[in-house]
Short mmCIF file of C-alpha atoms and ligand atoms in Angstrom, two decimals:
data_model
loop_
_atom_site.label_atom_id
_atom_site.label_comp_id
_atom_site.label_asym_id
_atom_site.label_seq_id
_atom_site.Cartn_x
_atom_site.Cartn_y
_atom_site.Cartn_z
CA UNK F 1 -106.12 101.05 -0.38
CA UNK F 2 -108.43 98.51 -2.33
CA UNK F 3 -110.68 96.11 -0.14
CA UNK F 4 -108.15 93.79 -0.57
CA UNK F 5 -105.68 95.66 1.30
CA UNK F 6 -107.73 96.87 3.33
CA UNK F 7 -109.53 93.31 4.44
CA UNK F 8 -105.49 91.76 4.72
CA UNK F 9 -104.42 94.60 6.35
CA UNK F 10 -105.24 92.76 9.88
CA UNK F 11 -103.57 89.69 9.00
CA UNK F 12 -100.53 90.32 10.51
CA UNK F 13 -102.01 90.58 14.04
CA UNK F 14 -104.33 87.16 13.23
CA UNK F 15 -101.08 85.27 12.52
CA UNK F 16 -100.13 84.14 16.11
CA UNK F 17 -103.81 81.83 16.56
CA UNK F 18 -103.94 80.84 13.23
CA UNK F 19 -100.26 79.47 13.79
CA UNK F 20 -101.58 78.15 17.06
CA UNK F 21 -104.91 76.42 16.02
CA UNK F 22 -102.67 74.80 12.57
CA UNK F 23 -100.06 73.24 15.85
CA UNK F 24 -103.23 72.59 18.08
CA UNK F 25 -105.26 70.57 14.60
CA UNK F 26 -101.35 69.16 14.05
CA UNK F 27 -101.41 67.79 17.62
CA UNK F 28 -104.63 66.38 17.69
CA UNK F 29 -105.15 64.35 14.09
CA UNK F 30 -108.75 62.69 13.82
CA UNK F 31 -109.57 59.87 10.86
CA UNK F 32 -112.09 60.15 8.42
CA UNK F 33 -115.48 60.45 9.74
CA UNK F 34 -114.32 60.62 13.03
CA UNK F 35 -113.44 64.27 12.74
CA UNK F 36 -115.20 65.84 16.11
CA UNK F 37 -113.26 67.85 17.69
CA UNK F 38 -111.78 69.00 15.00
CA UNK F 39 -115.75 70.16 13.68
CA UNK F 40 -116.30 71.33 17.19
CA UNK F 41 -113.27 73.79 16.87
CA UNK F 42 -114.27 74.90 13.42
CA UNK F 43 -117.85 75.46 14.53
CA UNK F 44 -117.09 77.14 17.16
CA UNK F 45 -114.66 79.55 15.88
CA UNK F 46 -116.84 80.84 13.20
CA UNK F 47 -119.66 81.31 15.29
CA UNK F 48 -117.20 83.82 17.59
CA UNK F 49 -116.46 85.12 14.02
CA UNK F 50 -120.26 86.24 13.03
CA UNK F 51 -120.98 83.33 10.39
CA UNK F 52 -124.06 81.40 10.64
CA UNK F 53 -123.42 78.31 11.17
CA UNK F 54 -124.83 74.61 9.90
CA UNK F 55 -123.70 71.17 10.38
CA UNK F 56 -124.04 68.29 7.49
CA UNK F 57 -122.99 65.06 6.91
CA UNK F 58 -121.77 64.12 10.36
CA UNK F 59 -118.92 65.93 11.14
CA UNK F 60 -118.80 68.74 8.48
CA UNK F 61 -119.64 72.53 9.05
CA UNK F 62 -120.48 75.09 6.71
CA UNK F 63 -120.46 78.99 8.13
CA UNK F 64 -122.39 81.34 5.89
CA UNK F 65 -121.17 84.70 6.31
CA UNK F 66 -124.67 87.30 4.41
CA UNK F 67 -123.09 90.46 3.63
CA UNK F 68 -125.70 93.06 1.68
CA UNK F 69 -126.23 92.33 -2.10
CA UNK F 70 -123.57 90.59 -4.59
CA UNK F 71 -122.09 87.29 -5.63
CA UNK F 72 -121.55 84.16 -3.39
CA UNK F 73 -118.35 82.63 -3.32
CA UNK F 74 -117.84 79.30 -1.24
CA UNK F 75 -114.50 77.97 -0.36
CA UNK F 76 -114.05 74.51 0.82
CA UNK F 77 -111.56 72.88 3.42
CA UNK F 78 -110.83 68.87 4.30
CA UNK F 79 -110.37 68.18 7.50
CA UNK F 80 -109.30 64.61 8.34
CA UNK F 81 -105.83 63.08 8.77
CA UNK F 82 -104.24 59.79 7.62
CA UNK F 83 -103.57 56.38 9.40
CA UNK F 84 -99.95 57.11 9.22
CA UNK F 85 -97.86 56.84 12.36
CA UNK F 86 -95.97 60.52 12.56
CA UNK F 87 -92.32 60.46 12.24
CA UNK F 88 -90.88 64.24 12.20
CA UNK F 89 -89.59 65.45 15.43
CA UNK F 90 -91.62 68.29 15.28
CA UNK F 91 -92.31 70.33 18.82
CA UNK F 92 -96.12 70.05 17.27
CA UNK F 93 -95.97 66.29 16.15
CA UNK F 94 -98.96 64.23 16.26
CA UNK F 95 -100.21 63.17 20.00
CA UNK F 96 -102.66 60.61 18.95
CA UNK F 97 -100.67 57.05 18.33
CA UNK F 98 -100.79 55.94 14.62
CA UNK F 99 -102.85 59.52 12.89
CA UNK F 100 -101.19 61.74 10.98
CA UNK F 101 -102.24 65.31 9.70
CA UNK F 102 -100.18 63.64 6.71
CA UNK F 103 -101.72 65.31 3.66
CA UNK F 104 -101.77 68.59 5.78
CA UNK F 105 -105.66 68.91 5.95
CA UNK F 106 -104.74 70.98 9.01
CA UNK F 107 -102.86 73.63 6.60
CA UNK F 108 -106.25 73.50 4.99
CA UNK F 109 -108.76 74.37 8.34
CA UNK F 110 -106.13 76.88 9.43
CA UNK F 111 -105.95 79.10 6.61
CA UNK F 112 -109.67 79.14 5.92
CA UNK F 113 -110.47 80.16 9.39
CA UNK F 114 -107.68 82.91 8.97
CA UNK F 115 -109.71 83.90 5.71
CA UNK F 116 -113.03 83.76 7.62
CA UNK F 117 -112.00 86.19 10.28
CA UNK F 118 -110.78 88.52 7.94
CA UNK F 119 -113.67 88.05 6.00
CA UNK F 120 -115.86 89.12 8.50
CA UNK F 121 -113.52 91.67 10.29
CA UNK F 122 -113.33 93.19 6.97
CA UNK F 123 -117.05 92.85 5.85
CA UNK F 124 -117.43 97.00 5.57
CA UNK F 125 -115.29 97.15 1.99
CA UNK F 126 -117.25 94.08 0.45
CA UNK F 127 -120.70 92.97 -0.09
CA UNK F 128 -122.28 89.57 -1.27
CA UNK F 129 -122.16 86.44 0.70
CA UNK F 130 -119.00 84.08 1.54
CA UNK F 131 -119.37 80.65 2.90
CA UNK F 132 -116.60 78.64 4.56
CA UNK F 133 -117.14 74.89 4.40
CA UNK F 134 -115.10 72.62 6.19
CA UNK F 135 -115.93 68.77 5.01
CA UNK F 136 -114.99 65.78 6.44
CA UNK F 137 -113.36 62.46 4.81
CA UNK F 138 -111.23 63.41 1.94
CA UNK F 139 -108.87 60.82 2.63
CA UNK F 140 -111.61 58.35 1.96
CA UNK F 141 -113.58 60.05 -0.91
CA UNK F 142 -116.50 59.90 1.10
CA UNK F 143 -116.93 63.67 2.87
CA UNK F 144 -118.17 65.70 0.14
CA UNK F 145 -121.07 63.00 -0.94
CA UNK F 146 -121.83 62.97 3.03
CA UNK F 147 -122.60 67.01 2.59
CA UNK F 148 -124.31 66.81 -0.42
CA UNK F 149 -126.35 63.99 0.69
CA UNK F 150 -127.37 65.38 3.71
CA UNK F 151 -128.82 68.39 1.76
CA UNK F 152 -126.20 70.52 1.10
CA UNK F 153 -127.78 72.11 -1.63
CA UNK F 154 -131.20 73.10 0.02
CA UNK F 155 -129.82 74.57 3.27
CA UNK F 156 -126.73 76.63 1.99
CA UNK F 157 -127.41 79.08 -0.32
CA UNK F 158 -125.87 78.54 -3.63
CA UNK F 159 -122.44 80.13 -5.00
CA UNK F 160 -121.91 81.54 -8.13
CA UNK F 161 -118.17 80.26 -7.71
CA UNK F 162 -116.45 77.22 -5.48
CA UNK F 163 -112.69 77.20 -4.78
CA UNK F 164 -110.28 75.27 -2.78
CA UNK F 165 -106.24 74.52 -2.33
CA UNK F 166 -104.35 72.03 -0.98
CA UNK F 167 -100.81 71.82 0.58
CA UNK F 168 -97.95 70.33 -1.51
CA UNK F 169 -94.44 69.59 -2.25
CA UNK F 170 -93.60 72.38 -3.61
CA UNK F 171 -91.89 75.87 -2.93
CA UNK F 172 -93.74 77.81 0.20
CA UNK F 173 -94.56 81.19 -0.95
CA UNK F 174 -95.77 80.07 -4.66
CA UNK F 175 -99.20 79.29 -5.57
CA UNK F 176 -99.62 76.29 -8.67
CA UNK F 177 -102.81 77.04 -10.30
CA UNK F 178 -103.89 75.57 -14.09
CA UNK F 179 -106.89 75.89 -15.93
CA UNK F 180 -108.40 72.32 -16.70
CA UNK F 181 -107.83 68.72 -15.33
CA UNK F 182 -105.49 69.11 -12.39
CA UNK F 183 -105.96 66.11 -10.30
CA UNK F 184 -107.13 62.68 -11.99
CA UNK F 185 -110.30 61.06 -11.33
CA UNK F 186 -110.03 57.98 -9.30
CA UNK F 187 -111.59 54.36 -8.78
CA UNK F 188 -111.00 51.47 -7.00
CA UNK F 189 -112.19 48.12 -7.73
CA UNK F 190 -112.84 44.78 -6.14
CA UNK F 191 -113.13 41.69 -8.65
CA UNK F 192 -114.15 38.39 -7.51
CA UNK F 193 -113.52 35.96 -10.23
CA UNK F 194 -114.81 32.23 -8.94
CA UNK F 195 -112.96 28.98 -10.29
CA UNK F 196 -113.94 24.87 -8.59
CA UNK F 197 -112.17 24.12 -5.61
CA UNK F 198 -109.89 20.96 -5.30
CA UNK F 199 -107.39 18.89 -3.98
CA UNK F 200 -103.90 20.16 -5.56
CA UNK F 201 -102.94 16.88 -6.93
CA UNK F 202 -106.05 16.88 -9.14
CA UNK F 203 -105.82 20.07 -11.47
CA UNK F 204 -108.07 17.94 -13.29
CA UNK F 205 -111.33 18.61 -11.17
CA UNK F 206 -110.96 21.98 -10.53
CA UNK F 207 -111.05 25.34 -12.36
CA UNK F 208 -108.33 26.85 -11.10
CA UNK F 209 -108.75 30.18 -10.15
CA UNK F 210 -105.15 31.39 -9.35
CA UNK F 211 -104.38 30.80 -13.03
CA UNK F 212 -107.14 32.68 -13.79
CA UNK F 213 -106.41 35.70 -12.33
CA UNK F 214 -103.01 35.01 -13.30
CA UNK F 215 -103.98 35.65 -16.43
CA UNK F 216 -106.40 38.58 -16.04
CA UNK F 217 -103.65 40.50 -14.22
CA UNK F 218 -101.28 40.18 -17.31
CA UNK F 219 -104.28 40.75 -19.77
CA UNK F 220 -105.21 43.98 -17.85
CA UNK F 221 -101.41 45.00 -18.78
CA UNK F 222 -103.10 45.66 -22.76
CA UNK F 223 -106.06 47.44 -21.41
CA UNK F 224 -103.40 51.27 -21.26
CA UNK F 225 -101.04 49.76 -23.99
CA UNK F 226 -103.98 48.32 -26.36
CA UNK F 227 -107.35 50.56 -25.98
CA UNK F 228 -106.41 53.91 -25.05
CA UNK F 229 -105.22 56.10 -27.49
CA UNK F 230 -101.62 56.86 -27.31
CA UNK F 231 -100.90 60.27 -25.93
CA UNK F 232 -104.33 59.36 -23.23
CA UNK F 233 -103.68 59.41 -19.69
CA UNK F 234 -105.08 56.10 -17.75
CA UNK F 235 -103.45 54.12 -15.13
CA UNK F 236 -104.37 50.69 -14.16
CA UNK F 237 -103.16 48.91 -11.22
CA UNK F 238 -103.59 45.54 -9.41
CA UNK F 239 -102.51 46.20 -5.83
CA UNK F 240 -103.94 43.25 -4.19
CA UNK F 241 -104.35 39.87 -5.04
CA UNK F 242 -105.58 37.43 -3.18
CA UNK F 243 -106.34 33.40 -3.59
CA UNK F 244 -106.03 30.01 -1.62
CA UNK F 245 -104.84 29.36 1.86
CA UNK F 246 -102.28 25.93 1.41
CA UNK F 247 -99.95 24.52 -1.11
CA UNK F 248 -102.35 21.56 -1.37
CA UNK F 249 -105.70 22.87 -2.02
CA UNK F 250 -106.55 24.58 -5.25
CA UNK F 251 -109.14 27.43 -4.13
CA UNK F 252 -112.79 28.31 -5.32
CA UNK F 253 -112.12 31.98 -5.92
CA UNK F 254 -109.87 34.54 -6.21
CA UNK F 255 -109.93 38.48 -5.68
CA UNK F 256 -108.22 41.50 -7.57
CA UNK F 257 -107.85 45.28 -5.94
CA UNK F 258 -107.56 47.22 -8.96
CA UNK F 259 -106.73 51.57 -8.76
CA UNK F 260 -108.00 53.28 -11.80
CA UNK F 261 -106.75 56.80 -12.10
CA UNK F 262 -107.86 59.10 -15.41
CA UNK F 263 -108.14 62.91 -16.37
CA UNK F 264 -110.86 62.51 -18.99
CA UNK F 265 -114.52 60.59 -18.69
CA UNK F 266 -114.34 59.04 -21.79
CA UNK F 267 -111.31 57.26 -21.24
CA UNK F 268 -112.34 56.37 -17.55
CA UNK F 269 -115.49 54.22 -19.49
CA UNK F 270 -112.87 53.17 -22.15
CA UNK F 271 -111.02 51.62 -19.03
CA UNK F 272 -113.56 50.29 -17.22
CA UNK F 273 -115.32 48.62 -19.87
CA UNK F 274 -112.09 47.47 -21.08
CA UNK F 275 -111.30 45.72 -17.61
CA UNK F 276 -114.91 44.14 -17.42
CA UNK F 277 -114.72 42.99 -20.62
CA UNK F 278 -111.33 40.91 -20.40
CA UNK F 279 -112.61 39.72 -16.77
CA UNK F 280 -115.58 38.09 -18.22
CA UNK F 281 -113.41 36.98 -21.37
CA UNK F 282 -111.15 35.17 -19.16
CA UNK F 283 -113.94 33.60 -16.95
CA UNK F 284 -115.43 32.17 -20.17
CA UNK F 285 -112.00 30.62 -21.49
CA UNK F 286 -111.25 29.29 -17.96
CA UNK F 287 -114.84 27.99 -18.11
CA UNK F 288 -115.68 29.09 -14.56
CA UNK F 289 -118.89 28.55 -12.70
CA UNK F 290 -119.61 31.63 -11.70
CA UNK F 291 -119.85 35.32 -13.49
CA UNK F 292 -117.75 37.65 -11.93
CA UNK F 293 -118.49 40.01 -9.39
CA UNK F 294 -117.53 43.77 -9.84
CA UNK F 295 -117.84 45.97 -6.52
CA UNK F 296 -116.48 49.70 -6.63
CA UNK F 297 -115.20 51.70 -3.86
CA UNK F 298 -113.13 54.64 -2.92
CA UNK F 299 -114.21 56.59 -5.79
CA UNK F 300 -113.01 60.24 -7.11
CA UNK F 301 -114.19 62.21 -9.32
CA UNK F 302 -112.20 64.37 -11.74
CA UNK F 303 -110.69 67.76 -10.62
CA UNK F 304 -111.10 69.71 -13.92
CA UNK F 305 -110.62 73.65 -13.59
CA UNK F 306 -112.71 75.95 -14.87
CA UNK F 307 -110.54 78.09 -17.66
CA UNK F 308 -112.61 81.71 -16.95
CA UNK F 309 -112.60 81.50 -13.14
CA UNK F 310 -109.11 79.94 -13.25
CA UNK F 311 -107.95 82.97 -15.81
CA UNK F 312 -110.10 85.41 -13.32
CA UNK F 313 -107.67 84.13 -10.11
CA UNK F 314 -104.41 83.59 -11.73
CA UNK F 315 -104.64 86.97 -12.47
CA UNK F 316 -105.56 88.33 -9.24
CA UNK F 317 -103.36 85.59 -7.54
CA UNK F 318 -100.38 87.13 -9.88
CA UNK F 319 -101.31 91.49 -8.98
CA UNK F 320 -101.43 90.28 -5.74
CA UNK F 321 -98.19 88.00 -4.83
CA UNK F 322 -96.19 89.20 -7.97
CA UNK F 323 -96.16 86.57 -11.17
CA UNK F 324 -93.25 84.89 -9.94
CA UNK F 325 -94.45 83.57 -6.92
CA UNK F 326 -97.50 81.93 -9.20
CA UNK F 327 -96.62 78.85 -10.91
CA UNK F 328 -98.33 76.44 -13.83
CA UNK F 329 -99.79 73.37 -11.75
CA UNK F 330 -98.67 69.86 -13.28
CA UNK F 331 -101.12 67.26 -13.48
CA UNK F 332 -101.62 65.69 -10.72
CA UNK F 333 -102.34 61.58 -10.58
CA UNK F 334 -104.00 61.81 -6.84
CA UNK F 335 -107.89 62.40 -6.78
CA UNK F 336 -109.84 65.01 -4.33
CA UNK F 337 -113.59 64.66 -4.02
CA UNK F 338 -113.48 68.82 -3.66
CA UNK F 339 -115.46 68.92 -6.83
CA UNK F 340 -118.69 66.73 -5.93
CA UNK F 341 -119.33 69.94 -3.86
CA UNK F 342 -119.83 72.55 -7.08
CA UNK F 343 -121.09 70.02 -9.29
CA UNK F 344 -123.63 69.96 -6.74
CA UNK F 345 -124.66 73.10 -7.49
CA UNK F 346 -123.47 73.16 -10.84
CA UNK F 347 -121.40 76.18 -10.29
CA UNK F 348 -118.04 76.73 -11.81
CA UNK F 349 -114.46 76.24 -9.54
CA UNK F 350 -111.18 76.57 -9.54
CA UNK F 351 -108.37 74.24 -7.34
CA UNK F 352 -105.00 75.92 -6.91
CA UNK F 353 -101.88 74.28 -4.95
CA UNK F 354 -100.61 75.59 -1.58
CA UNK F 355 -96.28 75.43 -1.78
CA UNK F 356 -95.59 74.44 1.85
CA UNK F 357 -91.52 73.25 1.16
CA UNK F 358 -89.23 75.83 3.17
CA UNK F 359 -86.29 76.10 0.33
CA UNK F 360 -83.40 76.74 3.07
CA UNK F 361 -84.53 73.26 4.20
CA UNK F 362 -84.08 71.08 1.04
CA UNK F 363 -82.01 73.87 -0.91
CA UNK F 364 -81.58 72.70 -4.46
CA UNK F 365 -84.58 69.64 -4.50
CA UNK F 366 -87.12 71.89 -4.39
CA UNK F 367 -88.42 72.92 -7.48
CA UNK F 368 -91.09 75.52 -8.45
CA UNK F 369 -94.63 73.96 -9.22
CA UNK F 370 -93.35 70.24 -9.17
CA UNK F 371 -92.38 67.77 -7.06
CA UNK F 372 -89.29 66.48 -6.35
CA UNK F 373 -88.74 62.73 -4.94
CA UNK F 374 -86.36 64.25 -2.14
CA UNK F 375 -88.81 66.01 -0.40
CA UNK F 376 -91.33 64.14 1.80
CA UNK F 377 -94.78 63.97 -0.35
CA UNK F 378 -98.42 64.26 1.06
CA UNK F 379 -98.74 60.76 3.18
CA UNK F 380 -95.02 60.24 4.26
CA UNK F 381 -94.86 59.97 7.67
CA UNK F 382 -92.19 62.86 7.29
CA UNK F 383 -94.72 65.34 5.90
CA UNK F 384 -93.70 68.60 7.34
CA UNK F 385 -95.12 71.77 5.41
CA UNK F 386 -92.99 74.90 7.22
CA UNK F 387 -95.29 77.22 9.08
CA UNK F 388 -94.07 80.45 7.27
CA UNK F 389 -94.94 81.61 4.60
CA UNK F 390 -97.59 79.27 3.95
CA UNK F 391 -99.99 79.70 6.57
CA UNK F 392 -100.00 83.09 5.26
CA UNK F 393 -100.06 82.75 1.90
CA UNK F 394 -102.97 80.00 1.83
CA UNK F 395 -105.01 83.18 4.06
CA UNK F 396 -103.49 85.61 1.26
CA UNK F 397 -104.75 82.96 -1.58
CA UNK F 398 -108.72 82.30 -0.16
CA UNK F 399 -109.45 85.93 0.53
CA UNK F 400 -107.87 87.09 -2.71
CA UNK F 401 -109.73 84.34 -5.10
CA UNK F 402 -112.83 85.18 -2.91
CA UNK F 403 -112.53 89.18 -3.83
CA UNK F 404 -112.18 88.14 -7.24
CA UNK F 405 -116.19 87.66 -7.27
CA UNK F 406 -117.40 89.96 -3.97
CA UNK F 407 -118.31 93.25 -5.09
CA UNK F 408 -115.90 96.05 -3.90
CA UNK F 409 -117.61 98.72 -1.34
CA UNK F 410 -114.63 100.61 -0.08
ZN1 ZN N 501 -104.35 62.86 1.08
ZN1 ZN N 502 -105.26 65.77 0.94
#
C-alpha cells in the first residue's frame, strides 16, 4: 500500500459523520460574516482531531496539523451560505427562513474536515505540515482579505502549495481541473454621475441627468465591442440604474451598478479605464456640475492556476480516480476570493471543481466538465449536490492533491 492508500483506507468508516455534519451545516445555513456556529463546529472538530488551532478574521479558523520535517500544503474551505430562500424538498433542507447553503459551501467544510481526520489519523505514513483553513465570506468577496488582514501570514506558517475546490454542476464522481485562469476576476462598481435638478416642464434649467446616464449606459456597450481586442474576454454590465422619484421633477443625479468580470489584468485596466473615461466624457458633453464619483465594491480577484502544481495534481488526481473520471475545467465567469489567500504568501495553487450532479437524476443534461442550463446552478434555490459520491470524492481529491507535496514515510 502507498500512504495514500493507506491514509484513505479509513475513509469508509469516516463516511457516516462526514455525511452527518454536510446535513447538520445544510440545516443550519449562516450569511457572510455571520458564520459562528458554523466556526464553532469547525474549531471544534479539529481540535478533537489533533490540529492546532487559530482563529482570524472573525469567524474563520485555520487548524495546523506539524507533522516531522517536509513541505506544507494548505487547503482552503468557504463557509457561508446565500440569502436565497431554499426550495428542494430535501429531508436536510435549510431550517433557517430565507439562507441557503446555495453554492454548497457546506460540501466544502465537510470534505475538508473528512480530509483533516484522515490527515491526522493517518499522520504515521507522511511527514511535513498540513493546514486546514476554513474562511468566512466568499459569497461577499470579503473572507479571505478578513484572514489576511488579521495576520494570516505571521501566525500560520507558510505553505509551499495552496489548493481548494468547489462544488458544481457537473457529473458527481469527476473532478474539472485546468491549468491557468479558471474563474474570472470580478468588480463591481457604483457611479454617481450628478446633472441640475428641475421642474420637468423646464428641460431648459436643468442638466438632465437621466439622459445622461442614458447615454453612458449605451456608450459603455463600445467599451467590449470597441477597446478590447477581439478574441479578449471582458464583460460589462449595468445591473442597476437608478434616477428621479416623479414624472414632474427632473433629478440632480443619477447612479449606475456596473459588474466587471475578466480573466486577464491587463484587460481588467483596459476596462476600467475605458468605463472612467467615457463617464467623465459624457459628464463634460452634458456639461454637468459635478465630476463623477467612482466607488468599488464586491471585488474578486482572478483565479489563475498554476500550470506545474496543476500538471503535479491532474496527474495524481488521474492514478488515483482513473483519467476518465478527471475532466478539463471550462472557464468559469464567477469570481472566488480563494486566491487572495496564496498570493498572500506568494505561494503557488491550484483550484479544481467538485462534480456534485447525480446522473440517474438528470440522465442525459448532465454533461462531463460543463454545465448544462437544466440542472440547478450554484445560487438556485434548487441547488441540490447528491451526497454520494461527492462527499467522498471531494475527501478523495484534498488528501490526494495534499500527498502530492507531503513526503511519503510508509
Ligand atoms: Zn457562490
Ligand atoms: Zn461558492
Amino acid at each position: 500500500m502507498n500512504s495514500g492508500q493507506t491514509i484513505l483506507a479509513g475513509l469508509g468508516t469516516e463516511l457516516g459523520w462526514i455525511r452527518d455534519t454536510y446535513r447538520d451545516l445544510h440545516r443550519h445555513p449562516e450569511l457572510s460574516l455571520e458564520e459562528h456556529r458554523t466556526s464553532q463546529l469547525v474549531a471544534e472538530k479539529l481540535t478533537t482531531f489533533g490540529f492546532e488551532v487559530t482563529h482570524l478574521g472573525g469567524t474563520g479558523v485555520v487548524g495546523v496539523l506539524a507533522n516531522g520535517e517536509g513541505s506544507t500544503v494548505l487547503a482552503r474551505a468557504d463557509m457561508d451560505a446565500l440569502p436565497v430562500t431554499e426550495e428542494t424538498d430535501l429531508p436536510y433542507a435549510s431550517e433557517v427562513a430565507g439562507v441557503m447553503h446555495a453554492c454548497g459551501h457546506d460540501v466544502h467544510v465537510s470534505t475538508l474536515l473528512g480530509a483533516a481526520k484522515l490527515m491526522a489519523d493517518g499522520r504515521d505514513a507522511w511527514s511535513g505540515t498540513y493546514i486546514a483553513l476554513f474562511q468566512p465570506a466568499e459569497e461577499v468577496g470579503a473572507g479571505a482579505r478578513a484572514m489576511v488582514d488579521d495576520g494570516l501570514v505571521t501566525n500560520v506558517p507558510r505553505p509551499d502549495v495552496a489548493f481548494a475546490q468547489h462544488v458544481m454542476p457537473i457529473e458527481a464522481g469527476t473532478v474539472a481541473v485546468s491549468a491557468g485562469p479558471v474563474l474570472s476576476a470580478g468588480d463591481s462598481l457604483k457611479i454617481t454621475v450628478y446633472g441640475k435638478g428641475a421642474h420637468g416642464s423646464m428641460p431648459h434649467m436643468a442638466v438632465d441627468p437621466v439622459v445622461l446616464a442614458a447615454s453612458i449606459v449605451l456608450r459603455l456597450q463600445t467599451v467590449v465591442s470597441r477597446d478590447i481586442r477581439p478574441g479578449d474576454f471582458a464583460v460589462v454590465t449595468v445591473g442597476a440604474l437608478n434616477a428621479g422619484t416623479k414624472s414632474n421633477i427632473i433629478a440632480d443625479r443619477a447612479t449606475l451598478l456596473l459588474n466587471i468580470r475578466t480573466y486577464d489584468a491587463h484587460v481588467r485596466s483596459t476596462v476600467l479605464a475605458a468605463i472612467e473615461r467615457i463617464v467623465r466624457g459624457e459628464c463634460i458633453t452634458a456639461e454637468s456640475p459635478r465630476e463623477p464619483e467612482f466607488e468599488y465594491y464586491d471585488q474578486f480577484p482572478l483565479t489563475s492556476n498554476h500550470s506545474a502544481v496543476t500538471d503535479q495534481v491532474t496527474a495524481a488526481f488521474a492514478a488515483h480516480f482513473g483519467s476518465d473520471a478527471i475532466v478539463a475545467a471550462t472557464r468559469q465567469t464567477a469570481s472566488e476570493d480563494f486566491s487572495r489567500i496564496p498570493d498572500a504568501f506568494g505561494v503557488p495553487y491550484t483550484f479544481w471543481l467538485l462534480g456534485g450532479v447525480d446522473p440517474e437524476t438528470y440522465g442525459d443534461a448532465v454533461e462531463r466538465g460543463s454545465v448544462s442550463r437544466d440542472i440547478p446552478a450554484n445560487h438556485s434555490p434548487y441547488f441540490a449536490p447528491v451526497l454520494d459520491p461527492t462527499l467522498e470524492v471531494g475527501v478523495r481529491a484534498h488528501v490526494v492533491a495534499a500527498l502530492t507535496y507531503l513526503a511519503v514515510t510508509s
